[in-house]
Short mmCIF file of C-alpha atoms and ligand atoms in Angstrom, two decimals:
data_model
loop_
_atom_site.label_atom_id
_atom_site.label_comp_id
_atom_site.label_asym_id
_atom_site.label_seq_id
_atom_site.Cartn_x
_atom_site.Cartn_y
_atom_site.Cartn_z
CA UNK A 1 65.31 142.54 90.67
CA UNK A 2 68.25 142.58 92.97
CA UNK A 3 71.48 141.08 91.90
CA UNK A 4 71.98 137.12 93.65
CA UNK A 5 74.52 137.71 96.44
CA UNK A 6 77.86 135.81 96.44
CA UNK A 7 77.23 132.09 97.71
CA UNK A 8 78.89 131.74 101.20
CA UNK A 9 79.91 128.01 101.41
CA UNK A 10 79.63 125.67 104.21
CA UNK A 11 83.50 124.91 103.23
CA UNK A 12 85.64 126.13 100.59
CA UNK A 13 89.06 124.17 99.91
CA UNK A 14 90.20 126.63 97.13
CA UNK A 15 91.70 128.87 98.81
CA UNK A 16 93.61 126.25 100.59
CA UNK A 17 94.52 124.79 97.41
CA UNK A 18 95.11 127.57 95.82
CA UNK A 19 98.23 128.62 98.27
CA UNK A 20 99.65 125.19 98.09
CA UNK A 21 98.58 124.70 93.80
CA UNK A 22 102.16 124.44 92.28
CA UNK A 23 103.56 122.38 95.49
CA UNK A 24 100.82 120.18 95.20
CA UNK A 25 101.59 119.50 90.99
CA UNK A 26 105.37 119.08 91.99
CA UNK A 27 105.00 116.43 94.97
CA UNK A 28 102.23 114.41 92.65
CA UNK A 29 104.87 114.20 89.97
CA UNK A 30 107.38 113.54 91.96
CA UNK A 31 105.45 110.30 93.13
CA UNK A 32 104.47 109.53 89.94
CA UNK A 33 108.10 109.38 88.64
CA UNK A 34 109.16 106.99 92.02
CA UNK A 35 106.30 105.24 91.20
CA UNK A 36 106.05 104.27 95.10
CA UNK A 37 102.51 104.54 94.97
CA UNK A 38 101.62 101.94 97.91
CA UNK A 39 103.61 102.57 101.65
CA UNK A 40 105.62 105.04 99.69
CA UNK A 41 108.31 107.76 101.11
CA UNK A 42 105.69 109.90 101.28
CA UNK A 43 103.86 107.71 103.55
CA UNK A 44 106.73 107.03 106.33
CA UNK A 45 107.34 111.45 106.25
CA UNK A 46 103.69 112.14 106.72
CA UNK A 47 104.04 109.49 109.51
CA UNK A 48 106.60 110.45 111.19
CA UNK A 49 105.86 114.50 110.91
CA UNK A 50 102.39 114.39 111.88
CA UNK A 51 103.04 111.97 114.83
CA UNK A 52 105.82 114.54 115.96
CA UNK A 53 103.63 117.86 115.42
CA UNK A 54 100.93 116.18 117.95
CA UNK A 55 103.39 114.94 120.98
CA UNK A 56 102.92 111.25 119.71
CA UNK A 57 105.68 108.40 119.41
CA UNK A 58 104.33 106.80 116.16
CA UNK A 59 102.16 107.58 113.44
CA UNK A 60 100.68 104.37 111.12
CA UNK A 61 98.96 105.88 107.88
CA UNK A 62 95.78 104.05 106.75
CA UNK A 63 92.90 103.85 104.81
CA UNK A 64 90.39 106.31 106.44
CA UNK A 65 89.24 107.65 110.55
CA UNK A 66 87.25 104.65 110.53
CA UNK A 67 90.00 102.41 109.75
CA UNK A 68 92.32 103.93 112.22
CA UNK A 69 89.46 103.16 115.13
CA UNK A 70 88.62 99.92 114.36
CA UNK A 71 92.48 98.55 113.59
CA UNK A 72 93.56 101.28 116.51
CA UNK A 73 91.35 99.40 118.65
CA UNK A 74 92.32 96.10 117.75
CA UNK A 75 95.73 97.08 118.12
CA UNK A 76 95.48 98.20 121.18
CA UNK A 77 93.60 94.60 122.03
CA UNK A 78 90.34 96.03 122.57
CA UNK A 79 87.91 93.24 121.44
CA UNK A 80 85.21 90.78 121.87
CA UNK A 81 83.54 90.72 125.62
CA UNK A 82 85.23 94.24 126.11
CA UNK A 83 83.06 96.98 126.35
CA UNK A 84 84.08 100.93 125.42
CA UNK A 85 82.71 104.01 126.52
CA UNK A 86 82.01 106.60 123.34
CA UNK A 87 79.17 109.81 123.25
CA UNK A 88 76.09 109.03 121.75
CA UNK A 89 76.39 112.72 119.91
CA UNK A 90 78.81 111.51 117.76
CA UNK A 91 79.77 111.21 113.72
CA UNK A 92 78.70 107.21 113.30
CA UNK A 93 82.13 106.34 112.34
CA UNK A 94 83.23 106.40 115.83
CA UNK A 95 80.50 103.48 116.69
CA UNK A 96 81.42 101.41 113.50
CA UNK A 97 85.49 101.84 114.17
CA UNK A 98 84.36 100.20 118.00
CA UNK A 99 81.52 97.87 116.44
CA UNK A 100 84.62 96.71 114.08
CA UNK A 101 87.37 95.70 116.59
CA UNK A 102 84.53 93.37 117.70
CA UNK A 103 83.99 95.37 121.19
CA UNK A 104 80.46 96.06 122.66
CA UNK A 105 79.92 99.91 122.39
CA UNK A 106 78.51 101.90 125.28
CA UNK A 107 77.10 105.32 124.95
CA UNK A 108 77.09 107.89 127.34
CA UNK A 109 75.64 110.96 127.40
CA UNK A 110 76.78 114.41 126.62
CA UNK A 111 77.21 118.19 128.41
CA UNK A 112 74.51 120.27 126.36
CA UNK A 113 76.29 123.53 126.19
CA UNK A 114 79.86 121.79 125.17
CA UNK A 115 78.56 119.07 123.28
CA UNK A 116 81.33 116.58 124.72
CA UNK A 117 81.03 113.51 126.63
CA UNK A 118 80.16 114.19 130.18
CA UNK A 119 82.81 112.31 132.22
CA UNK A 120 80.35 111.97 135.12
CA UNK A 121 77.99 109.93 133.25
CA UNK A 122 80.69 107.78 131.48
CA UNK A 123 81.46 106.81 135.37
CA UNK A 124 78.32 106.02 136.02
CA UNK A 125 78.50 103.56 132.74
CA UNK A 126 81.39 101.81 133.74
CA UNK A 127 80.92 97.54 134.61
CA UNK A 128 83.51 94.86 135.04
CA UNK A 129 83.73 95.04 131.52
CA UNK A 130 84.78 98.39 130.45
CA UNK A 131 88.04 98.58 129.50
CA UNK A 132 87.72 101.59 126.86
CA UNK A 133 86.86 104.82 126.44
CA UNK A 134 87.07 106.70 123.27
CA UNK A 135 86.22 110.66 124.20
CA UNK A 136 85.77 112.31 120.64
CA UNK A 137 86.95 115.86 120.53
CA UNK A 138 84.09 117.18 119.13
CA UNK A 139 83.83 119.89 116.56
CA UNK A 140 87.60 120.45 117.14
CA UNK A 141 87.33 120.68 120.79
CA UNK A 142 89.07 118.24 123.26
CA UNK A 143 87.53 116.48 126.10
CA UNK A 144 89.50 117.57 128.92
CA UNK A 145 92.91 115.55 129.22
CA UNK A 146 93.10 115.79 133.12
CA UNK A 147 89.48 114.80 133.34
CA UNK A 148 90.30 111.62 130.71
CA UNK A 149 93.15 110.72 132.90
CA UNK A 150 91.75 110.94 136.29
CA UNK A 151 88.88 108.84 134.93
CA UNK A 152 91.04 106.33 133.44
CA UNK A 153 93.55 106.05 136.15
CA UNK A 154 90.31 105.34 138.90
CA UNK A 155 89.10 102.41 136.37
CA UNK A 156 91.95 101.27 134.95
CA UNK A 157 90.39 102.19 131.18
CA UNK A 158 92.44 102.55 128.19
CA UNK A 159 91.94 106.25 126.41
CA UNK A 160 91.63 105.95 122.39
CA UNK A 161 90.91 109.51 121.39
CA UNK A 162 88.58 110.21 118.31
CA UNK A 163 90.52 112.99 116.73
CA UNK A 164 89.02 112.62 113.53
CA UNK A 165 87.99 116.76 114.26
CA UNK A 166 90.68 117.93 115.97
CA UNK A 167 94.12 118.17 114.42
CA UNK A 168 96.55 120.01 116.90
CA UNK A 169 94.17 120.95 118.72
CA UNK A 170 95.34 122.08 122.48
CA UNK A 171 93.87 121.99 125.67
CA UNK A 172 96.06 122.07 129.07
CA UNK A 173 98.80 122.46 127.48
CA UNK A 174 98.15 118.61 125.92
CA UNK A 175 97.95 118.29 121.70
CA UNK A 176 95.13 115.89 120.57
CA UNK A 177 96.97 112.36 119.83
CA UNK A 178 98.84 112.22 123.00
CA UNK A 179 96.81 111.80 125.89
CA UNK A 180 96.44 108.13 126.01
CA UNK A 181 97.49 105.22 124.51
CA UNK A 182 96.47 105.38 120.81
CA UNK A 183 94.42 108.03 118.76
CA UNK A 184 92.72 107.68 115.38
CA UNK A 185 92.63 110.67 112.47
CA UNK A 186 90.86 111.64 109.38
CA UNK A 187 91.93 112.88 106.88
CA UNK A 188 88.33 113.41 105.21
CA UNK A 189 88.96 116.49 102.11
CA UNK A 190 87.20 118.64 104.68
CA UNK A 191 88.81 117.71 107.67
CA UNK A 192 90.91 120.30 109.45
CA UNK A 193 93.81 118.80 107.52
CA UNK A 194 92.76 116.78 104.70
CA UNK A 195 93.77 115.21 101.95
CA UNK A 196 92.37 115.21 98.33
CA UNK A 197 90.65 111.62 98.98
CA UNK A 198 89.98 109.56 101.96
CA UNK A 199 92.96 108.98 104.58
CA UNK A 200 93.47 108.28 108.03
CA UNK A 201 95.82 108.05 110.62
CA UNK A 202 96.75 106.12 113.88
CA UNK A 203 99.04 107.61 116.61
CA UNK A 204 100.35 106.22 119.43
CA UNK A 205 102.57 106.15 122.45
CA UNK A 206 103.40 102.38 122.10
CA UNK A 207 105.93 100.53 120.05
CA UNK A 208 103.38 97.35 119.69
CA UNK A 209 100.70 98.93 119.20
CA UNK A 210 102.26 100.86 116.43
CA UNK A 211 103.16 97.65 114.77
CA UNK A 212 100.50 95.73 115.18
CA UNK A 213 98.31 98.51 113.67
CA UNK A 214 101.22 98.27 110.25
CA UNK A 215 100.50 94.56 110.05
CA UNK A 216 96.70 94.87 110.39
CA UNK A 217 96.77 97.44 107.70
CA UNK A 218 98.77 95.64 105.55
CA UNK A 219 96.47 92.13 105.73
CA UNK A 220 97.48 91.03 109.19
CA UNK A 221 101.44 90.52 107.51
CA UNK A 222 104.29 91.24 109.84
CA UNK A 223 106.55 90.79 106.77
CA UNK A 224 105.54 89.58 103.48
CA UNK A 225 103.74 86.45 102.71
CA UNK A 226 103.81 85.64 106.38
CA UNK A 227 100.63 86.65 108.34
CA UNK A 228 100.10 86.86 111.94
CA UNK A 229 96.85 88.86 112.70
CA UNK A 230 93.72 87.09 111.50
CA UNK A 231 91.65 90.81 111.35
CA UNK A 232 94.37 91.66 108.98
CA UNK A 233 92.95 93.92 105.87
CA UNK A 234 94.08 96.03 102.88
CA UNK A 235 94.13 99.41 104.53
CA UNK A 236 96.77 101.90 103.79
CA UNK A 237 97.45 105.61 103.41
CA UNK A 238 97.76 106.10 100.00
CA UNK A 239 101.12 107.27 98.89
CA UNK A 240 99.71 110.15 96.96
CA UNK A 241 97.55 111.15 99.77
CA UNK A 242 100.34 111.52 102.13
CA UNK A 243 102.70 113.97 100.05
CA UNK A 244 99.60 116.34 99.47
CA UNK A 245 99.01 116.28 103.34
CA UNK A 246 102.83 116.55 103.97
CA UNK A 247 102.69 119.69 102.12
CA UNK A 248 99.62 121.11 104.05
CA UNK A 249 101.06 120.00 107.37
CA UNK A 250 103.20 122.77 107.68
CA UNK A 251 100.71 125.58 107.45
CA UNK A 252 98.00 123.88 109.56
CA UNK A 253 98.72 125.96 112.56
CA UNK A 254 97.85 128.56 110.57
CA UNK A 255 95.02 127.15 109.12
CA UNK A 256 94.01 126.47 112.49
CA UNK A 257 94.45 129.67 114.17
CA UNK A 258 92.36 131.55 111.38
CA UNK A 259 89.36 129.35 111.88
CA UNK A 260 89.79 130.50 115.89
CA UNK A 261 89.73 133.99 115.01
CA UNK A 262 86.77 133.58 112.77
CA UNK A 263 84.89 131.81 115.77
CA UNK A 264 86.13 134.37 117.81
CA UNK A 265 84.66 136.98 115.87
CA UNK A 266 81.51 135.23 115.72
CA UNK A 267 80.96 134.53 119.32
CA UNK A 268 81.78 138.29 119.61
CA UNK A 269 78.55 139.04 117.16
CA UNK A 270 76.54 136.50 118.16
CA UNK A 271 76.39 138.12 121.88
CA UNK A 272 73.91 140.86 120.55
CA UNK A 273 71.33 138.17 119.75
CA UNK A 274 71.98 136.32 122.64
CA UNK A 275 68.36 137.64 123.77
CA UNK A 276 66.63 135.75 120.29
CA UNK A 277 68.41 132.49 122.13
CA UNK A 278 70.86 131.68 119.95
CA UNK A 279 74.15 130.36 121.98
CA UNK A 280 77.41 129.30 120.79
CA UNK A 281 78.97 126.07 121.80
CA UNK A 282 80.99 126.73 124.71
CA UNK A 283 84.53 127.04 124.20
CA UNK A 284 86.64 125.92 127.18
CA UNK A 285 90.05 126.03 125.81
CA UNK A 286 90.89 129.22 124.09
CA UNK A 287 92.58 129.22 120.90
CA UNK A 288 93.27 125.47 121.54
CA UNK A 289 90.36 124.73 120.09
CA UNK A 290 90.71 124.11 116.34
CA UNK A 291 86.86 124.99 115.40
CA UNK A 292 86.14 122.01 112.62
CA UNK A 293 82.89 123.29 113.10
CA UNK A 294 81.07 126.58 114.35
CA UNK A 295 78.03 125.54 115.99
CA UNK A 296 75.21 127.53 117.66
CA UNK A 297 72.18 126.38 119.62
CA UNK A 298 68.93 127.29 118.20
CA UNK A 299 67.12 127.24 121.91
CA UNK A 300 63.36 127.06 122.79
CA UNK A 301 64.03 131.00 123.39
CA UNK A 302 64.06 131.26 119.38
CA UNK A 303 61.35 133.30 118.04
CA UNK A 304 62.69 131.02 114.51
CA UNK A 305 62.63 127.37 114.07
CA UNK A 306 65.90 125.79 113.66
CA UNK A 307 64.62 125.09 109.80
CA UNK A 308 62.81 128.76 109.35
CA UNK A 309 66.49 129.52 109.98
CA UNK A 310 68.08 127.78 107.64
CA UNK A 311 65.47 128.71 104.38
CA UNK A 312 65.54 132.08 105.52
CA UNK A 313 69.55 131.80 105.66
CA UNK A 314 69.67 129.82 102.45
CA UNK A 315 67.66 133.03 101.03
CA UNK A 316 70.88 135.07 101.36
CA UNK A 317 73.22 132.21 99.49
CA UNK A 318 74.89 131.11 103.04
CA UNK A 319 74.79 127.30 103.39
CA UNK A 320 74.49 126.02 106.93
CA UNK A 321 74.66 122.32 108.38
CA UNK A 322 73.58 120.12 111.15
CA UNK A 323 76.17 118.11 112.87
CA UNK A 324 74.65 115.72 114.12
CA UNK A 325 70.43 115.16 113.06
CA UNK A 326 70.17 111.33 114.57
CA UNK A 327 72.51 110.73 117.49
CA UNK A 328 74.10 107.07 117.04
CA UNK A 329 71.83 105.04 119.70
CA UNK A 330 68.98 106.23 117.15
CA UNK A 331 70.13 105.56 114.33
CA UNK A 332 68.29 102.53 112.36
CA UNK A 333 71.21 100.49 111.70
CA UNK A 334 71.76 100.15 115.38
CA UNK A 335 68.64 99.60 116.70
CA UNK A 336 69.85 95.74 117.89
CA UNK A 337 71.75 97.58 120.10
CA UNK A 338 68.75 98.18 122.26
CA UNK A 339 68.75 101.66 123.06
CA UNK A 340 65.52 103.76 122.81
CA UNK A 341 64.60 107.61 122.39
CA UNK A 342 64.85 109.08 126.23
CA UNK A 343 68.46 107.37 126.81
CA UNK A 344 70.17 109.95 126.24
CA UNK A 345 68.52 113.28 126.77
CA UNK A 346 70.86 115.42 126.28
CA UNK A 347 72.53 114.38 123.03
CA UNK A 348 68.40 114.28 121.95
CA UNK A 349 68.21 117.72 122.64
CA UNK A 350 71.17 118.85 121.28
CA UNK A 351 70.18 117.10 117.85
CA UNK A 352 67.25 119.14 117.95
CA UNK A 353 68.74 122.37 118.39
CA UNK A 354 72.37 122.64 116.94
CA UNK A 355 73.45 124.91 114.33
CA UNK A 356 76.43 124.84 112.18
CA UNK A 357 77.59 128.12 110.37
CA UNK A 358 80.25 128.38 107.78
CA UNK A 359 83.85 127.98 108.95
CA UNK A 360 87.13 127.22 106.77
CA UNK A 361 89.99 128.91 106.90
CA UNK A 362 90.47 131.31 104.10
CA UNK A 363 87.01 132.59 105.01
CA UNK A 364 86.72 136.59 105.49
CA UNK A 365 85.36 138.55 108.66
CA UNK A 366 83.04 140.21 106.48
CA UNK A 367 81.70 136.82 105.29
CA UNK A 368 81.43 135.99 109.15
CA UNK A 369 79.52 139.29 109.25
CA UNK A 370 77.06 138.55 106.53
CA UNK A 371 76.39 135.29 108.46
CA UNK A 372 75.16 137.11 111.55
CA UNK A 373 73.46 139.64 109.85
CA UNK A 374 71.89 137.54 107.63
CA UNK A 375 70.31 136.13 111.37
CA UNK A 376 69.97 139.08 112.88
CA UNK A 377 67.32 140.09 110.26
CA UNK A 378 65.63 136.25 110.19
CA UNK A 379 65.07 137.19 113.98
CA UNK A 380 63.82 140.82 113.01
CA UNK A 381 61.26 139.78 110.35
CA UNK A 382 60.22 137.12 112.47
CA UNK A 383 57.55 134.72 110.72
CA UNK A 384 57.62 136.45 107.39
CA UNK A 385 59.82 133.84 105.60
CA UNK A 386 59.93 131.12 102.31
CA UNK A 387 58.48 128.16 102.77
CA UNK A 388 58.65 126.39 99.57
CA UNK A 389 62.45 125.56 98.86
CA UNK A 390 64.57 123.20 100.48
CA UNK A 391 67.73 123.57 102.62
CA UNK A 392 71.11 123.65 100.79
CA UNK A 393 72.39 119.99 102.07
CA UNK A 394 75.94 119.92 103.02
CA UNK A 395 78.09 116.91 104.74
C1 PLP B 401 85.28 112.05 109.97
C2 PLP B 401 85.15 111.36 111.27
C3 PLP B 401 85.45 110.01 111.41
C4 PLP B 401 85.72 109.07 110.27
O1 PLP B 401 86.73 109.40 109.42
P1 PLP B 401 86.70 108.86 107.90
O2 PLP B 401 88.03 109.26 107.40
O3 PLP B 401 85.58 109.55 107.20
O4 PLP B 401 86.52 107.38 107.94
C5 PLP B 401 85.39 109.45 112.68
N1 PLP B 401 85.02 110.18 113.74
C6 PLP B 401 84.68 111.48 113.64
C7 PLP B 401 84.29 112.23 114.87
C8 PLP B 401 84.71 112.10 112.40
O5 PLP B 401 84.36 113.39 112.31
#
């Protein structure tokens, strides 16, 4: 029998925590002895440090991403009768943050070998109505900020950026969470920077909006006992939360930049199999993009299955995920909306055929190099795989 290889994760947060461990005990008993534990110090530092890391003015802690969209977009006074612009190939949140502020969602289709929104079809989506649209900077990506401007400027939208995926991530010289008016964060354990619960985060470039986001996170109080904003709900950043991200905020660059060179690495392997027709996402902004996620396209080309792939991976103890199976407009829960399979064929397709491969920083290029091989033999021995056992699920 031969010896079980080492599990390769989807993500692994030890080794982050592991270079942060006595930190992290220090700054949880230090708010345990100022007993701050709601809109602490902690809370305001985070704030104002991650707001001035990503080129933004202000930075209102909350509950979770979702919070941030939906109270962004309130905010921001993006609500009933106004309709906003998001991909259909996104993580759900993004349509329940938009269905939340009480706005009519509209989804627009996506470029299948970037996976982002395609700007040209968001045009062609735009009525008298629109007055949003929220790109989402998928997979740690961004949308192009020139594109998102030009757009916005001809139609007079708002931008609300879905950075829930992209922390410092760069493109054109532009940092996620400052190319329009407001963006929302998560802080989601596995997030590029996350915390060691649920958190969130809204930036922004305006005074009111900042605010008016503070007094909808704090139930709709602009000081206490006297309430102004009828939406307003108990949403905030948890004081605890905040002084473990403050402590990883400083080595997120870092963080960052190794999960590049790991995608770097594998785009450089993955060009050998390029002939089995698996492609990598295209990556249009260098080492700006932040690579939340590796993800491949499993094409028609592929003598494997997009599931043969995965059992036959799972064979050699490396996890794998798909990100996203059911694009929004399919979902059940949304089915009121009224969209049907054939709306948006390219986010179908995609859901059909994406990939995603380990990726955390703190992973090793010889772990990236098991990966591939472990793929390069799946394509080798062709049909010759399990069958019986099921896929290692992962969020
Ligand atoms: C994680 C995520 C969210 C939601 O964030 P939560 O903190 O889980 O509420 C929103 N949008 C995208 C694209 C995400 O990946």
């Amino acid at each position: 029998m031969t010896k079980p290889r080492e599990l390769i994760p989807f993500v692994d947060l030890s080794w982050q925590h592991d270079q942060i461990q006595d930190e992290m005990q220090a700054a949880l008993t230090a708010v345990l002895s100022r007993g701050d534990f709601v809109l602490g110090q902690a809370v305001k530092e985070l704030e104002a440090a991650f707001a001035a890391a990503s080129g933004a003015q202000h930075g209102v802690g909350v509950g979770c991403g979702t919070d941030a969209i939906a109270l962004g977009l309130s905010a921001c006074g993006i609500g009933e009768g106004d309709e906003v612009l998001l991909p259909a190939n996104t993580f759900v949140a993004t349509l329940i943050g938009i269905l939340r502020s009480g706005a009519t969602p509209i989804f627009v289709d996506c470029d299948r070998e970037t996976a982002l929104i395609d700007l040209t079809a968001a045009e062609a989506a735009i009525t008298p109505k629109t007055r949003a649209i929220v790109p989402v900077h998928l997979y740690g990506q961004m949308v192009s900020p020139s594109g998102l401007k030009a757009l916005a400027e001809r139609h007079n939208l708002l931008i609300f950026e879905d950075a829930a995926q992209a922390h410092l991530a760069q493109r054109e010289g532009v940092t996620a969470g400052s190319i329009g008016m407001a963006a929302a964060f998560s802080f989601y354990p596995s997030k590029n920077l996350g915390a060691i619960g649920d958190g969130g985060m809204l930036l922004t470039q305006e005074a009111l909006v900042a605010q008016t986001t503070r007094s909808l996170r704090n139930y709709g109080a602009v000081r206490k006992y006297f309430h102004t904003e009828p939406q307003g709900t108990n949403s905030r950043l948890d004081t605890l939360q905040a002084s473990v991200l403050g402590l990883k905020l400083p080595y997120l660059r870092e963080w960052n930049q190794a999960r590049n060179r790991i995608a770097q690495h594998y785009d450089e392997r993955l060009a050998s199999l390029r002939e089995f027709g698996i492609i990598p996402m295209r990556n249009d902004s260098g080492t700006g993009h932040v690579y939340h996620l590796y993800v491949v396209r499993i094409t028609a080309d592929c003598p494997l299955d997009r599931t043969a792939l995965q059992l036959a991976l799972e064979e050699q103890q490396i996890q794998s995920g798909i990100h996203y199976p059911v694009p929004c407009h399919l979902q059940p829960a949304f089915q009121s909306l009224g969209y049907q399979a054939g709306d948006f064929p390219m986010s179908e397709a995609l859901s059909q055929e994406i990939l995603s491969l380990p990726m955390f920083p703190g992973m090793t290029l010889e772990q990236a190099d098991r990966v591939i091989d472990a793929i390069a033999q799946a394509m080798n021995s062709g049909a010759n795989l399990p069958a019986s056992s099921t896929v290692l699920s992962v969020k």
